Coordinates of C-alpha atoms in Angstrom, one line a residue:
M821 CA -17.3 11.0 -0.5
N822 CA -16.3 8.5 2.2
H823 CA -17.8 8.8 5.6
R824 CA -15.7 9.4 8.7
A825 CA -15.2 7.2 11.7
P826 CA -14.4 8.6 15.1
V827 CA -10.8 7.9 16.2
D828 CA -11.8 7.5 19.9
T829 CA -13.8 4.4 19.1
V830 CA -10.6 2.5 18.5
D831 CA -8.8 1.4 21.7
E832 CA -5.3 0.1 22.5
L833 CA -6.2 -3.5 21.9
D834 CA -7.7 -2.7 18.5
R835 CA -4.4 -0.9 17.6
R836 CA -2.3 -3.9 18.7
I837 CA -4.4 -6.2 16.5
I838 CA -4.0 -3.9 13.6
A839 CA -0.3 -3.8 14.2
A840 CA -0.1 -7.6 14.3
L841 CA -2.1 -7.9 11.0
Q842 CA 0.1 -5.3 9.4
L843 CA 3.1 -7.6 10.1
N844 CA 1.2 -10.5 8.5
G845 CA -2.3 -10.2 7.3
R846 CA -2.8 -14.0 7.3
A847 CA -1.1 -14.6 10.7
P848 CA -2.8 -17.4 12.6
W849 CA -5.1 -16.1 15.4
S850 CA -3.1 -18.0 17.9
A851 CA 0.0 -16.0 17.0
V852 CA -1.9 -12.7 16.9
A853 CA -3.4 -13.4 20.3
R854 CA 0.0 -14.1 21.8
W855 CA 1.3 -10.7 20.8
V856 CA -1.7 -8.6 21.6
D857 CA -2.2 -10.1 25.0
A858 CA -5.8 -11.3 24.4
S859 CA -7.5 -14.6 23.8
E860 CA -8.0 -15.9 20.2
T861 CA -11.7 -15.4 20.5
T862 CA -11.3 -11.8 21.6
A863 CA -8.8 -11.0 18.8
Q864 CA -11.1 -12.5 16.2
R865 CA -14.2 -10.6 17.6
R866 CA -12.3 -7.3 17.6
Y867 CA -11.1 -7.9 14.0
R868 CA -14.6 -8.7 12.8
A869 CA -15.9 -5.5 14.4
L870 CA -13.3 -3.4 12.9
R871 CA -13.9 -4.9 9.5
E872 CA -17.6 -4.5 9.7
R873 CA -17.2 -0.9 10.5
G874 CA -15.0 -0.4 7.5
L875 CA -12.0 0.6 9.5
L876 CA -9.8 -2.4 8.7
R877 CA -9.3 -4.6 5.7
V878 CA -6.8 -7.3 5.0
V879 CA -6.1 -7.8 1.2
G880 CA -3.9 -9.9 -0.9
T881 CA -1.8 -7.8 -3.3
L882 CA 0.5 -8.6 -6.3
E883 CA 4.0 -7.3 -6.5
L884 CA 3.7 -6.2 -10.0
D885 CA 7.3 -6.1 -10.9
R886 CA 7.5 -9.9 -10.4
T887 CA 4.6 -10.7 -12.7
R888 CA 3.3 -9.9 -16.2
E889 CA 0.0 -8.7 -14.7
G890 CA 0.8 -5.0 -15.2
S891 CA 2.9 -2.0 -14.2
S892 CA 2.4 1.1 -12.0
M893 CA 2.3 4.7 -13.1
L894 CA 2.1 7.3 -10.4
V895 CA 0.4 10.5 -11.8
R896 CA 0.6 13.9 -10.2
V897 CA -2.7 15.7 -11.1
Q898 CA -3.6 19.4 -11.0
A899 CA -7.3 20.1 -11.1
R900 CA -9.3 23.2 -12.0
P901 CA -9.7 25.5 -9.0
G902 CA -12.4 24.2 -6.6
R903 CA -12.9 20.9 -8.5
G904 CA -10.2 18.7 -6.9
L905 CA -12.7 16.6 -4.9
D906 CA -14.9 16.1 -8.0
V907 CA -11.8 14.8 -9.8
A908 CA -10.9 12.6 -6.9
D909 CA -14.3 11.0 -6.7
R910 CA -14.3 10.2 -10.4
L911 CA -10.8 8.8 -10.3
T912 CA -11.6 6.7 -7.2
A913 CA -14.5 5.1 -9.1
S914 CA -12.2 4.0 -12.0
P915 CA -11.3 0.3 -12.0
D916 CA -7.9 1.2 -13.5
V917 CA -6.9 3.1 -10.4
R918 CA -5.7 1.4 -7.2
F919 CA -4.7 4.5 -5.2
V920 CA -6.0 8.1 -4.9
A921 CA -4.9 10.8 -2.4
V922 CA -5.9 14.4 -2.2
V923 CA -2.8 16.4 -1.3
T924 CA -1.3 19.8 -0.8
G925 CA 1.7 21.2 -2.6
A926 CA 2.7 21.1 -6.3
A927 CA -0.1 18.7 -7.1
D928 CA -3.7 18.4 -6.1
L929 CA -4.0 14.6 -6.3
I930 CA -1.7 11.6 -6.5
V931 CA -3.1 8.7 -8.6
D932 CA -1.7 5.2 -9.2
F933 CA -2.8 3.7 -12.5
V934 CA -2.1 0.1 -13.3
A935 CA -2.0 -1.1 -16.8
R936 CA -0.9 -4.4 -18.6
D937 CA 1.0 -2.6 -21.4
N938 CA 1.9 0.7 -23.0
E939 CA -1.2 0.7 -25.2
E940 CA -3.5 0.3 -22.1
M941 CA -1.6 3.0 -20.2
M942 CA -2.0 5.4 -23.1
R943 CA -5.8 4.7 -23.1
M944 CA -6.0 5.4 -19.4
L945 CA -4.0 8.6 -19.5
F946 CA -4.9 10.1 -22.8
T947 CA -8.1 8.6 -24.2
D948 CA -10.2 7.6 -21.3
L949 CA -8.8 9.7 -18.4
P950 CA -11.6 10.2 -15.9
A951 CA -12.6 13.8 -15.2
A952 CA -10.3 15.0 -18.0
D953 CA -12.5 18.1 -18.4
L954 CA -11.7 19.1 -14.8
I955 CA -7.9 18.5 -15.0
T956 CA -5.4 21.2 -16.0
S957 CA -2.2 19.2 -16.0
T958 CA -0.7 15.8 -15.3
E959 CA 2.8 14.4 -14.7
A960 CA 3.4 10.7 -15.0
V961 CA 6.1 9.0 -12.9
P962 CA 6.7 5.3 -13.8
V963 CA 7.8 3.2 -10.9
I964 CA 10.6 0.9 -12.1
R965 CA 11.7 -0.9 -8.9
A966 CA 10.5 -1.1 -5.3
F967 CA 12.9 -0.7 -2.4
T968 CA 10.2 -1.6 0.1
S969 CA 6.4 -2.0 0.0
A970 CA 3.5 -1.4 2.4
S971 CA 3.4 -5.1 3.3
M972 CA 6.9 -4.7 4.8
W973 CA 6.0 -1.7 7.0
D974 CA 6.1 -2.2 10.8
T975 CA 3.9 0.2 12.8
G976 CA 6.2 0.0 15.8
L977 CA 3.3 -0.7 18.1
L978 CA 4.5 -4.2 18.9
P979 CA 8.0 -5.4 20.1
A980 CA 10.6 -5.9 17.4
E981 CA 10.4 -9.7 18.0
A982 CA 6.8 -9.7 16.8
A983 CA 7.9 -9.3 13.2
A984 CA 10.3 -12.2 13.3
D985 CA 7.5 -14.4 14.8
L986 CA 4.6 -13.3 12.7
R987 CA 6.1 -12.8 9.3
P988 CA 6.8 -15.6 6.8
D989 CA 10.4 -16.3 6.0
S990 CA 9.7 -15.5 2.3
L991 CA 8.8 -11.9 3.1
A992 CA 12.0 -9.9 2.5
S993 CA 12.6 -6.3 1.5
S994 CA 12.5 -5.9 -2.3
C995 CA 16.0 -4.3 -2.3
D996 CA 17.4 -7.3 -0.4
R997 CA 16.1 -10.0 -2.6
A998 CA 18.7 -11.6 -4.9
D999 CA 16.0 -12.3 -7.5
W1000 CA 14.6 -8.8 -7.7
D1001 CA 15.5 -8.4 -11.4
V1002 CA 14.5 -11.9 -12.6
T1003 CA 12.3 -11.9 -15.6
P1004 CA 8.6 -11.7 -14.5
Q1005 CA 6.6 -14.9 -14.7
A1006 CA 3.1 -15.3 -16.0
L1007 CA 0.5 -16.6 -13.5
T1008 CA -1.4 -19.7 -14.1
T1009 CA -5.2 -19.6 -14.4
L1010 CA -5.6 -20.9 -10.8
E1011 CA -3.0 -18.5 -9.5
Q1012 CA -4.9 -15.6 -11.0
A1013 CA -8.1 -16.8 -9.5
V1014 CA -6.5 -17.2 -6.0
V1015 CA -5.1 -13.6 -6.3
A1016 CA -8.4 -12.2 -7.4
A1017 CA -10.3 -13.8 -4.5
L1018 CA -7.7 -12.7 -1.9
K1019 CA -7.8 -9.2 -3.3
E1020 CA -11.2 -8.9 -1.7
D1021 CA -10.5 -10.6 1.6
G1022 CA -6.9 -11.6 2.4
R1023 CA -7.9 -13.8 5.3
T1024 CA -10.3 -16.0 3.3
P1025 CA -9.6 -19.6 4.5
V1026 CA -8.2 -22.1 2.0
S1027 CA -11.2 -24.3 2.3
T1028 CA -13.5 -21.4 1.3
L1029 CA -11.3 -20.5 -1.6
A1030 CA -11.3 -24.1 -2.8
R1031 CA -15.1 -24.3 -2.8
S1032 CA -15.6 -21.0 -4.6
L1033 CA -12.9 -21.8 -7.2
E1034 CA -14.0 -25.4 -7.6
H1035 CA -10.6 -26.8 -6.9
T1036 CA -9.2 -29.1 -4.2
E1037 CA -7.9 -27.5 -1.0
S1038 CA -4.4 -29.0 -1.7
S1039 CA -4.2 -27.4 -5.2
V1040 CA -5.3 -24.0 -3.9
A1041 CA -2.9 -24.2 -0.9
R1042 CA 0.0 -25.1 -3.3
A1043 CA -0.8 -22.3 -5.6
M1044 CA -0.9 -19.8 -2.7
D1045 CA 2.3 -21.1 -1.2
R1046 CA 4.1 -20.8 -4.6
L1047 CA 2.9 -17.2 -5.0
I1048 CA 4.1 -16.3 -1.4
A1049 CA 7.4 -18.0 -1.8
R1050 CA 8.2 -16.2 -5.0
G1051 CA 7.4 -12.8 -3.4
I1052 CA 4.5 -12.3 -5.8
L1053 CA 1.6 -12.5 -3.3
Q1054 CA 1.8 -10.4 -0.2
F1055 CA -0.8 -9.3 2.3
R1056 CA -1.6 -5.7 3.4
T1057 CA -3.7 -4.4 6.2
L1058 CA -5.6 -1.3 5.0
V1059 CA -6.3 1.2 7.7
E1060 CA -6.2 5.0 8.1
P1061 CA -2.8 5.9 9.7
A1062 CA -4.5 8.2 12.1
L1063 CA -6.2 5.3 13.8
I1064 CA -2.8 3.9 14.9
G1065 CA -1.2 7.2 15.9
Y1066 CA 0.2 8.6 12.6
D1067 CA -1.5 11.9 11.8
A1068 CA 0.9 13.0 9.1
E1069 CA 0.7 11.0 5.8
F1070 CA 2.6 12.3 2.8
M1071 CA 4.6 11.4 -0.2
V1072 CA 8.2 12.5 -1.0
W1073 CA 9.4 13.1 -4.6
L1074 CA 13.2 13.2 -4.8
S1075 CA 15.8 13.8 -7.5
I1076 CA 18.9 11.8 -6.7
E1077 CA 22.2 11.7 -8.6
P1078 CA 21.9 8.5 -10.6
D1079 CA 25.0 6.9 -9.2
R1080 CA 23.7 7.4 -5.6
L1081 CA 20.2 6.2 -6.2
D1082 CA 20.6 2.7 -4.8
A1083 CA 22.4 4.0 -1.7
A1084 CA 19.7 6.7 -1.1
G1085 CA 16.9 4.2 -1.7
R1086 CA 18.3 1.7 0.8
Q1087 CA 18.9 4.5 3.4
L1088 CA 15.4 5.9 3.1
A1089 CA 13.7 2.5 3.0
G1090 CA 15.1 1.8 6.4
H1091 CA 13.4 4.7 8.0
P1092 CA 10.5 3.6 10.3
G1093 CA 8.0 6.0 8.6
T1094 CA 8.6 4.6 5.1
K1095 CA 5.6 2.6 3.9
F1096 CA 6.5 2.4 0.3
L1097 CA 9.6 3.5 -1.6
G1098 CA 10.4 3.0 -5.3
A1099 CA 12.8 4.1 -8.0
A1100 CA 11.2 5.9 -10.8
T1101 CA 12.0 7.7 -14.1
G1102 CA 11.6 11.4 -14.9
R1103 CA 12.6 14.5 -12.8
F1104 CA 11.8 12.5 -9.7
N1105 CA 13.7 9.2 -9.6
L1106 CA 12.9 8.2 -6.0
V1107 CA 9.3 8.3 -4.7
G1108 CA 8.0 7.3 -1.3
H1109 CA 4.8 7.1 0.7
M1110 CA 5.5 8.0 4.4
V1111 CA 3.8 8.5 7.8
L1112 CA 4.9 10.4 10.9
P1113 CA 3.1 10.8 14.3
R1114 CA 2.6 14.6 13.8
R1115 CA 2.7 17.2 11.1
T1116 CA 5.3 19.1 13.1
D1117 CA 7.6 16.1 12.8
L1118 CA 7.9 17.0 9.1
F1119 CA 10.3 19.9 10.0
R1120 CA 13.0 17.5 11.4
Y1121 CA 12.2 14.9 8.8
T1122 CA 12.9 17.2 5.9
S1123 CA 16.2 18.4 7.4
D1124 CA 17.5 15.3 9.2
V1125 CA 16.1 12.5 6.9
I1126 CA 15.7 13.9 3.4
G1127 CA 18.6 16.3 3.8
A1128 CA 20.9 13.5 4.8
L1129 CA 20.3 11.4 1.7
P1130 CA 23.4 10.9 -0.5
G1131 CA 23.2 12.5 -3.9
L1132 CA 20.1 14.6 -3.1
L1133 CA 19.5 17.2 -5.8
A1134 CA 15.9 18.4 -5.2
S1135 CA 12.9 17.3 -3.2
D1136 CA 9.1 17.9 -3.0
V1137 CA 6.6 16.8 -0.4
T1138 CA 2.9 16.4 -1.0
L1139 CA 1.0 16.2 2.3
H1140 CA -2.2 14.0 2.2
L1141 CA -5.4 15.7 3.1
V1142 CA -7.3 12.4 2.6
T1143 CA -6.6 9.0 1.0
M1144 CA -9.6 8.1 -1.0
K1145 CA -8.5 4.7 -2.3
Y1146 CA -5.7 2.3 -1.4
S1147 CA -4.9 -1.0 -2.9
W1148 CA -8.1 -0.9 -5.0
H1149 CA -10.4 -0.3 -2.1
R1150 CA -12.1 2.9 -0.9
M1151 CA -10.9 4.0 2.5
V1152 CA -13.0 5.0 5.5
R1153 CA -11.6 8.2 7.1
P1154 CA -11.4 8.7 10.8
A1155 CA -13.1 11.8 12.2
A1156 CA -11.1 14.4 14.0

């Protein structure tokens, strides 16, 4: 089980640095320093300290619907009574799983499996499912289109102008991109290598990447620029929401009338607490990962936000008790 880090060891400057990197994980330190009101040296030192303590990690991520590198399958898992954490540990250890959360509600865990094709997904879910002996039921929810992703989320801790300054022009909401349904493109060998390296550390300098991949800096830089411009490579800042003032983390599972799905998705994607939102298939055709400052905020949220969605037929909320793994990496949880 992951260890816990005390919340009170993160101060306001740390939170502003986290907010700046959430807007753009590879933002130049000169730009970060300008928005957090600190010197470049101080911003870099604070970042290194947060990363060394395991509280912050910037990673490069693939937008899967734009590549042939795989597809996502969210799975709602029910465990045998008293064995939920054992199941969570075993799923977290699986290299096929990029996200695990222990939740309350109609499911015990939410798991995101990534597979290259149907045969591989069948193996993951039916043949080699970790902790299958401790699981009583599963419900698979394939994600078919993203309305917005975690890399687009704005913590709200910096002025609105910060996003315009820090974010690259190529970073646009998935539902606003004219090419969202273009046929996915296969990555070149170099592009795959760049993505794999940035998956571990999204702020790795181009010069370091070039040395480790045994390519010229110009070829690596061009490959990275291509991936970013096509919306394939994005950068996410992994941090427990509680560290930046969001104590309620949850997922919403919504059934929307098919002809209102796009309108409902766009409306919910614009809410400031929406980190991820995707269209899906099955009894839930709109699935989101959300945060709010307090659990008590969920009362107004369910009535004023979910209740106001066009075409809403049914809803379910699974409240996170702990996020074990996010974007392929184990999370460090803040202490109460």
